Short mmCIF file of C-alpha atoms in Angstrom, two decimals:
data_model
loop_
_atom_site.label_atom_id
_atom_site.label_comp_id
_atom_site.label_asym_id
_atom_site.label_seq_id
_atom_site.Cartn_x
_atom_site.Cartn_y
_atom_site.Cartn_z
CA MET A 191 133.09 50.43 114.78
CA GLY A 192 134.37 53.88 113.85
CA SER A 193 132.78 56.57 112.12
CA SER A 194 134.41 56.58 108.57
CA SER A 195 131.88 56.97 105.40
CA VAL A 196 130.23 54.18 104.53
CA ASP A 197 131.03 53.95 100.77
CA VAL A 198 133.29 51.08 101.24
CA ALA A 199 131.41 49.54 98.66
CA ILE A 200 130.16 51.08 95.38
CA ASP A 201 128.34 48.17 93.87
CA MET A 202 125.28 45.92 95.17
CA ALA A 203 124.36 42.94 93.98
CA LYS A 204 122.01 40.38 93.42
CA ILE A 205 123.22 36.58 92.95
CA GLU A 206 121.11 33.78 91.55
CA LEU A 207 122.03 30.14 90.96
CA LYS A 208 119.69 28.45 88.38
CA ASN A 209 119.82 24.66 88.26
CA VAL A 210 123.37 24.64 89.09
CA ILE A 211 125.42 21.21 88.75
CA LYS A 212 128.91 20.37 90.20
CA SER A 213 130.42 16.71 90.52
CA PHE A 214 133.67 15.15 91.18
CA GLY A 215 133.99 11.66 89.87
CA ASN A 216 131.17 9.99 91.05
CA VAL A 217 130.41 12.28 93.75
CA ILE A 218 127.77 15.20 93.38
CA ALA A 219 129.08 18.06 94.82
CA ILE A 220 125.91 20.55 93.97
CA ASN A 221 122.92 19.04 93.01
CA ASN A 222 120.55 20.83 90.80
CA ILE A 223 120.44 24.12 93.20
CA SER A 224 118.73 26.85 92.63
CA ILE A 225 118.69 30.15 95.06
CA GLU A 226 118.35 33.70 94.81
CA ILE A 227 120.58 35.80 96.90
CA TYR A 228 119.12 39.29 97.62
CA ASP A 229 120.99 42.47 97.39
CA ARG A 230 122.41 43.84 100.40
CA GLU A 231 121.73 40.66 102.23
CA PHE A 232 124.09 38.22 104.24
CA LEU A 233 123.42 34.92 103.57
CA VAL A 234 124.67 32.28 105.23
CA MET A 235 125.16 28.39 103.93
CA LEU A 236 125.05 26.17 106.44
CA GLY A 237 125.60 22.28 106.87
CA PRO A 238 128.03 19.49 108.01
CA SER A 239 131.41 19.34 106.20
CA GLY A 240 130.99 17.57 102.68
CA CYS A 241 127.65 18.94 102.41
CA GLY A 242 128.85 21.25 99.26
CA LYS A 243 128.43 24.81 100.84
CA THR A 244 132.07 25.54 100.08
CA THR A 245 131.69 24.18 96.49
CA THR A 246 128.49 26.32 96.18
CA LEU A 247 130.81 29.49 97.12
CA ARG A 248 133.62 28.38 95.03
CA ALA A 249 131.38 28.04 92.24
CA ILE A 250 129.85 31.66 92.38
CA ALA A 251 133.44 32.61 92.65
CA GLY A 252 134.50 31.66 89.46
CA LEU A 253 137.18 29.20 90.91
CA GLU A 254 134.94 25.82 90.21
CA ASP A 255 133.49 25.64 86.87
CA VAL A 256 130.05 24.15 86.74
CA ASP A 257 128.55 20.91 84.77
CA ALA A 258 125.37 22.24 84.48
CA GLY A 259 123.13 25.55 85.28
CA ASN A 260 123.59 29.14 85.28
CA ILE A 261 125.20 31.44 88.02
CA LEU A 262 123.77 35.31 87.73
CA ILE A 263 125.17 38.71 89.34
CA ASP A 264 122.90 41.38 88.71
CA ASP A 265 120.84 39.24 86.20
CA ASN A 266 123.99 39.42 84.19
CA SER A 267 125.19 35.29 83.49
CA VAL A 268 128.58 35.39 84.78
CA ASN A 269 129.52 31.47 84.04
CA HIS A 270 132.04 32.25 81.21
CA LEU A 271 134.06 35.34 83.31
CA SER A 272 137.56 34.67 85.43
CA PRO A 273 137.22 34.90 88.93
CA ALA A 274 138.87 38.19 88.67
CA ASP A 275 136.31 39.66 86.45
CA ARG A 276 133.24 38.97 88.35
CA ASN A 277 133.96 41.68 91.22
CA ILE A 278 133.44 39.50 93.80
CA SER A 279 136.10 39.19 96.90
CA PHE A 280 136.60 36.06 98.62
CA VAL A 281 137.88 35.91 102.12
CA PHE A 282 138.96 32.36 103.04
CA GLN A 283 139.44 29.89 105.63
CA PHE A 284 142.94 30.47 106.57
CA TYR A 285 143.71 34.39 105.81
CA ALA A 286 146.61 33.88 103.94
CA LEU A 287 148.53 37.12 104.48
CA TYR A 288 151.58 37.87 103.07
CA PRO A 289 154.08 37.34 106.09
CA HIS A 290 156.87 39.86 104.51
CA LEU A 291 154.48 42.47 103.70
CA THR A 292 152.91 45.17 106.46
CA VAL A 293 149.43 45.41 106.90
CA PHE A 294 149.20 48.51 104.77
CA ASP A 295 150.26 46.45 101.75
CA ASN A 296 148.70 43.33 102.50
CA ILE A 297 145.37 45.62 102.34
CA ALA A 298 146.71 47.40 99.42
CA PHE A 299 147.89 44.15 97.23
CA PRO A 300 145.12 43.62 95.23
CA LEU A 301 144.72 47.50 94.08
CA LYS A 302 148.34 47.43 93.53
CA ALA A 303 147.74 44.46 91.06
CA SER A 304 145.30 46.47 89.33
CA LYS A 305 147.77 49.64 88.64
CA VAL A 306 145.70 51.85 90.80
CA GLU A 307 147.18 55.26 91.03
CA LYS A 308 149.29 55.62 94.44
CA THR A 309 147.59 58.47 96.18
CA GLU A 310 144.15 56.21 95.59
CA ILE A 311 145.67 53.26 97.11
CA GLU A 312 146.60 55.37 100.24
CA ARG A 313 143.17 56.62 100.66
CA ARG A 314 141.42 53.44 99.98
CA VAL A 315 143.21 51.27 102.52
CA LEU A 316 143.03 54.11 105.36
CA GLU A 317 139.22 54.17 104.81
CA VAL A 318 139.10 50.80 105.47
CA ALA A 319 141.44 50.50 108.01
CA LYS A 320 139.70 52.71 109.84
CA THR A 321 136.32 51.31 109.44
CA LEU A 322 138.00 47.86 110.92
CA GLN A 323 139.96 49.49 113.78
CA ILE A 324 143.32 48.58 112.15
CA ASP A 325 144.23 51.90 111.18
CA THR A 326 147.02 51.98 114.21
CA SER A 327 148.66 48.59 112.77
CA LEU A 328 149.32 49.14 109.35
CA ASN A 329 153.04 49.17 109.49
CA ARG A 330 153.19 45.89 111.37
CA LYS A 331 153.14 42.50 109.96
CA PRO A 332 150.87 39.89 110.19
CA LYS A 333 153.39 37.77 112.89
CA GLN A 334 152.84 40.73 115.21
CA LEU A 335 148.94 40.50 114.64
CA SER A 336 146.13 38.23 116.94
CA GLY A 337 143.91 36.24 115.54
CA GLY A 338 141.13 38.56 115.31
CA GLU A 339 143.52 41.75 113.69
CA MET A 340 145.00 39.01 111.09
CA GLN A 341 141.06 38.16 110.05
CA ARG A 342 140.38 41.99 109.90
CA VAL A 343 143.53 42.80 107.61
CA ALA A 344 142.07 39.81 105.20
CA LEU A 345 138.49 41.29 105.72
CA GLY A 346 140.19 44.65 104.54
CA ARG A 347 142.11 43.36 101.76
CA ALA A 348 138.90 42.12 100.37
CA MET A 349 136.80 45.24 100.72
CA VAL A 350 139.70 47.58 99.54
CA ARG A 351 138.90 46.45 95.74
CA ARG A 352 134.99 47.50 96.75
CA PRO A 353 133.42 44.57 95.11
CA LYS A 354 130.34 43.88 94.55
CA ALA A 355 129.72 40.97 97.00
CA PHE A 356 131.75 38.94 99.13
CA LEU A 357 132.67 35.54 99.98
CA MET A 358 133.37 34.35 103.29
CA ASP A 359 134.35 30.62 103.80
CA GLU A 360 134.68 29.77 107.63
CA PRO A 361 136.34 32.81 108.11
CA MET A 362 136.49 32.57 112.10
CA SER A 363 137.18 28.82 111.99
CA ASN A 364 140.76 29.29 113.50
CA LEU A 365 139.70 32.34 116.73
CA ASP A 366 138.90 30.73 119.99
CA ALA A 367 135.91 30.59 120.85
CA LYS A 368 135.71 34.35 122.86
CA LEU A 369 137.21 35.75 120.24
CA ARG A 370 134.65 34.24 117.58
CA ILE A 371 131.31 36.01 119.77
CA GLN A 372 133.19 39.60 119.10
CA MET A 373 134.22 39.06 115.71
CA ARG A 374 130.23 37.49 114.82
CA SER A 375 129.04 40.70 116.00
CA GLU A 376 131.41 43.02 114.19
CA LEU A 377 131.13 41.52 111.15
CA LYS A 378 127.47 41.72 111.33
CA ARG A 379 127.70 45.09 111.92
CA LEU A 380 130.29 45.70 109.31
CA GLN A 381 127.92 43.92 106.55
CA LYS A 382 125.25 46.31 107.67
CA LYS A 383 127.24 49.44 106.90
CA VAL A 384 129.00 48.75 103.91
CA GLU A 385 125.75 47.55 102.45
CA THR A 386 127.38 44.53 100.34
CA THR A 387 125.75 41.25 99.64
CA THR A 388 127.43 39.06 101.58
CA VAL A 389 127.47 34.77 101.27
CA PHE A 390 128.90 33.33 104.62
CA VAL A 391 129.69 29.70 104.82
CA THR A 392 130.27 27.51 107.85
CA HIS A 393 129.13 24.65 110.10
CA ASP A 394 128.63 26.70 113.41
CA GLN A 395 124.81 27.21 113.65
CA ILE A 396 125.44 29.63 116.52
CA GLU A 397 127.46 31.99 113.81
CA ALA A 398 124.61 31.29 111.20
CA MET A 399 121.64 32.20 113.63
CA SER A 400 122.88 35.39 115.26
CA MET A 401 124.22 36.68 111.87
CA ALA A 402 122.14 35.64 109.02
CA ASP A 403 119.28 37.20 107.22
CA ARG A 404 118.42 34.21 105.66
CA ILE A 405 120.16 30.79 106.35
CA ALA A 406 120.23 27.96 103.81
CA VAL A 407 120.70 24.62 105.28
CA MET A 408 122.48 22.25 102.89
CA HIS A 409 122.83 18.66 102.95
CA GLN A 410 124.42 16.04 100.10
CA GLY A 411 124.70 18.69 97.77
CA GLU A 412 121.09 20.13 98.20
CA ILE A 413 119.16 22.76 99.77
CA GLN A 414 117.24 21.51 102.75
CA GLN A 415 115.42 24.58 103.24
CA ILE A 416 116.56 28.28 103.01
CA ASP A 417 114.53 31.01 105.36
CA PRO A 418 115.06 33.30 108.29
CA PRO A 419 116.98 32.12 111.39
CA LYS A 420 113.66 32.50 113.34
CA LYS A 421 111.68 29.92 110.72
CA ILE A 422 114.39 27.77 110.26
CA TYR A 423 114.23 27.09 114.22
CA ASN A 424 110.99 27.15 114.66
CA GLN A 425 109.23 25.38 111.39
CA PRO A 426 112.03 23.29 110.31
CA LYS A 427 110.56 21.57 106.81
CA ASN A 428 112.15 18.41 107.31
CA LEU A 429 114.16 15.84 109.67
CA PHE A 430 117.38 16.88 108.69
CA VAL A 431 116.84 20.53 109.82
CA ALA A 432 115.38 19.71 112.44
CA GLN A 433 118.13 17.37 113.93
CA PHE A 434 120.77 20.00 112.72
CA ILE A 435 119.25 23.11 114.23
CA GLY A 436 119.25 23.90 117.82
CA SER A 437 121.68 22.80 120.88
CA PRO A 438 120.33 20.11 122.31
CA ALA A 439 118.90 19.29 118.89
CA MET A 440 115.26 18.56 118.63
CA ASN A 441 113.92 15.13 120.52
CA LEU A 442 112.68 12.89 118.15
CA ILE A 443 110.42 9.73 118.75
CA GLU A 444 108.87 7.13 116.46
CA GLY A 445 105.09 7.27 116.99
CA VAL A 446 101.93 6.23 115.26
CA LEU A 447 98.66 8.24 114.41
CA GLU A 448 95.17 6.44 114.80
CA SER A 449 91.52 7.55 115.07
CA LYS A 450 89.59 6.37 118.05
CA ASN A 451 86.57 6.97 119.02
CA SER A 452 86.54 9.91 116.09
CA LYS A 453 89.62 11.23 117.97
CA LEU A 454 92.99 11.22 116.32
CA VAL A 455 95.68 9.96 118.77
CA LEU A 456 99.22 10.35 118.75
CA SER A 457 101.22 7.75 120.20
CA LEU A 458 104.58 7.61 120.79
CA LEU A 459 106.15 3.84 119.88
CA HIS A 460 107.77 1.76 123.07
CA THR A 461 106.54 4.50 125.61
CA GLU A 462 103.05 4.71 127.26
CA CYS A 463 102.98 7.93 125.81
CA SER A 464 100.15 9.05 123.71
CA PHE A 465 97.57 12.40 123.60
CA ILE A 466 94.78 12.93 121.35
CA LEU A 467 95.04 15.93 119.00
CA SER A 468 93.06 19.14 119.27
CA ASP A 469 89.94 18.80 116.43
CA ALA A 470 91.78 21.87 114.76
CA MET A 471 95.26 19.79 114.71
CA ALA A 472 93.61 17.01 113.73
CA GLN A 473 91.81 18.09 110.68
CA LYS A 474 95.43 19.87 109.61
CA MET A 475 96.64 16.55 110.00
CA MET A 476 94.56 14.35 108.21
CA SER A 477 94.52 17.07 105.12
CA GLN A 478 98.27 16.39 104.47
CA HIS A 479 98.95 12.88 105.80
CA LYS A 480 97.14 9.56 106.29
CA LEU A 481 97.07 7.52 109.55
CA GLY A 482 100.40 5.26 110.54
CA LYS A 483 103.57 6.13 111.50
CA ILE A 484 105.04 9.66 112.04
CA VAL A 485 108.15 11.32 113.59
CA PHE A 486 106.93 13.16 116.54
CA GLY A 487 109.58 16.10 117.41
CA ILE A 488 109.87 18.83 120.25
CA ARG A 489 112.42 21.30 121.25
CA PRO A 490 113.30 20.18 124.91
CA GLU A 491 112.86 24.20 125.75
CA HIS A 492 109.04 23.32 125.46
CA VAL A 493 109.14 20.18 127.61
CA THR A 494 107.97 21.17 131.02
CA LEU A 495 108.76 19.16 134.25
CA SER A 496 107.02 19.22 137.57
CA LYS A 497 107.55 17.36 140.40
CA THR A 498 103.87 17.18 141.02
CA PRO A 499 101.40 15.64 138.75
CA ILE A 500 99.03 18.59 139.16
CA GLY A 501 98.46 19.13 135.02
CA TYR A 502 100.79 17.28 133.83
CA GLN A 503 100.94 14.77 131.50
CA PHE A 504 103.24 11.50 131.97
CA GLU A 505 105.27 10.01 135.09
CA THR A 506 109.12 9.33 134.35
CA LYS A 507 112.25 8.78 135.79
CA VAL A 508 115.31 11.19 135.58
CA HIS A 509 118.03 9.66 133.85
CA LEU A 510 120.61 12.66 133.38
CA VAL A 511 121.20 16.03 134.73
CA GLU A 512 123.75 17.93 132.87
CA TYR A 513 124.30 21.55 134.43
CA LEU A 514 124.80 24.69 131.94
CA GLY A 515 124.98 27.25 134.52
CA ALA A 516 121.86 29.20 133.56
CA THR A 517 119.92 26.21 132.95
CA LYS A 518 119.71 22.60 133.08
CA ILE A 519 119.53 19.76 130.41
CA ILE A 520 117.76 16.91 132.25
CA ASP A 521 117.09 13.50 130.24
CA VAL A 522 114.21 11.73 131.04
CA MET A 523 113.14 7.98 130.25
CA LEU A 524 110.00 7.07 128.43
CA GLY A 525 110.39 3.89 127.49
CA GLU A 526 112.65 1.24 125.70
CA ASN A 527 112.67 -0.34 122.01
CA ASN A 528 111.28 -3.47 122.14
CA HIS A 529 113.39 -4.74 119.49
CA THR A 530 116.77 -3.43 120.07
CA ARG A 531 116.90 -2.56 124.04
CA THR A 532 117.33 0.79 123.40
CA PRO A 533 116.23 3.30 125.94
CA ILE A 534 114.08 6.09 124.79
CA PHE A 535 115.16 9.49 125.91
CA LEU A 536 113.32 13.08 126.27
CA LYS A 537 115.60 15.99 127.06
CA SER A 538 114.06 19.06 128.62
CA ARG A 539 115.87 22.47 128.53
CA VAL A 540 114.58 24.08 132.31
CA HIS A 541 115.73 26.97 134.68
CA SER A 542 119.08 25.89 136.77
CA SER A 543 116.87 26.50 139.80
CA PHE A 544 114.86 23.77 139.48
CA GLN A 545 116.62 20.56 141.59
CA VAL A 546 116.02 17.42 140.53
CA PHE A 547 118.01 14.09 141.11
CA VAL A 548 119.04 11.07 139.27
CA GLY A 549 116.05 8.65 139.65
CA GLU A 550 113.79 10.89 141.06
CA SER A 551 110.44 10.65 139.34
CA VAL A 552 109.21 13.79 137.35
CA TRP A 553 105.91 14.59 135.52
CA ILE A 554 105.82 15.99 131.97
CA ASN A 555 103.96 18.10 129.90
CA PHE A 556 104.01 19.93 126.42
CA GLU A 557 101.51 22.10 124.42
CA GLU A 558 100.29 20.92 121.37
CA GLN A 559 101.68 24.42 119.34
CA VAL A 560 104.98 23.54 120.23
CA ILE A 561 105.38 20.19 118.96
CA HIS A 562 106.38 18.86 115.13
CA ILE A 563 105.08 15.79 113.13
CA PHE A 564 107.18 14.84 110.38
CA ASP A 565 106.09 12.07 107.71
CA GLN A 566 108.45 8.97 108.97
CA GLU A 567 108.49 7.73 104.87
CA SER A 568 109.22 10.96 103.27
CA GLN A 569 111.06 12.91 106.23
CA ILE A 570 108.90 16.25 105.36
CA ALA A 571 107.44 17.78 107.94
CA ILE A 572 103.40 17.65 108.15
CA SER A 573 102.53 19.70 110.98
#
């Protein structure tokens, strides 16, 4: 980025939602959400379409009135304030640039609407344009810009107001894959430079993992987990988070915990796979969970494969090999559900140099410390 001054944003903001509820008819879009977004934090709201993340963002902005609860900015309730009075800038999925205006006039539009002095407008627009590296395009029209440049103009229009916070609703969804990768790093770097609280909505987990200070995973109007990306990935709190984060997704197989000969044994249903848990793990499990049905989970990169049985636990056969360049995804078959007759597969991510063919026998192994165990009924993680 350029070397312009870092006083583009002058106000800081902590945003807090307390027991916020919003419904559209019989559909609950926000279901009693409470969350604190820290000053200068880059928080990403992540979830599938229809989970309530955009409605939450619009509620913070004042574009949606909430049915219950309280929204605070810097400890002051803003429920009664209009969007214009909340001093927050919203960057939409569609850039909504004025096609007849130049880049300069598009960026300057909110300042002109607020009747800011002309020389101050020029100073702020140039400052923001230099920060975004679009200062050489100020006389161009939107139709003359690339997708990345249009995104920068939309960001510039938001930044020039010097808001307390930026709210961004999937601003990169219309960019091609290569440009999205470039803009992810630029946007994160820019946010750290201007030090403005940012709430970013996306359904793309790669965007969330690479950009966020913390991720709030949403599903059916509720926050399932809010933590830094590393913890979201390594310590998912429930089955939804475990399934939603990761590509390929975490392997999840129904299992059962049983006590045999004073040892705790985990068996995967409809397979021949079972193993004895360590005393430490068994003690932890029994303090949180009774014996019975569970869901076993493991990330594909934690499933190791070998062509020889030495040091490996279970023999199986290769079902599918997907070549992904530096790595391969190998599906192995563990068994078949006795009731539905559907096969039970386990995915393994291995280095591309590991040569194996469909139908070939392999042995699998994994370490106890990388497995995940979920209560089957509540779907909550118990290890």
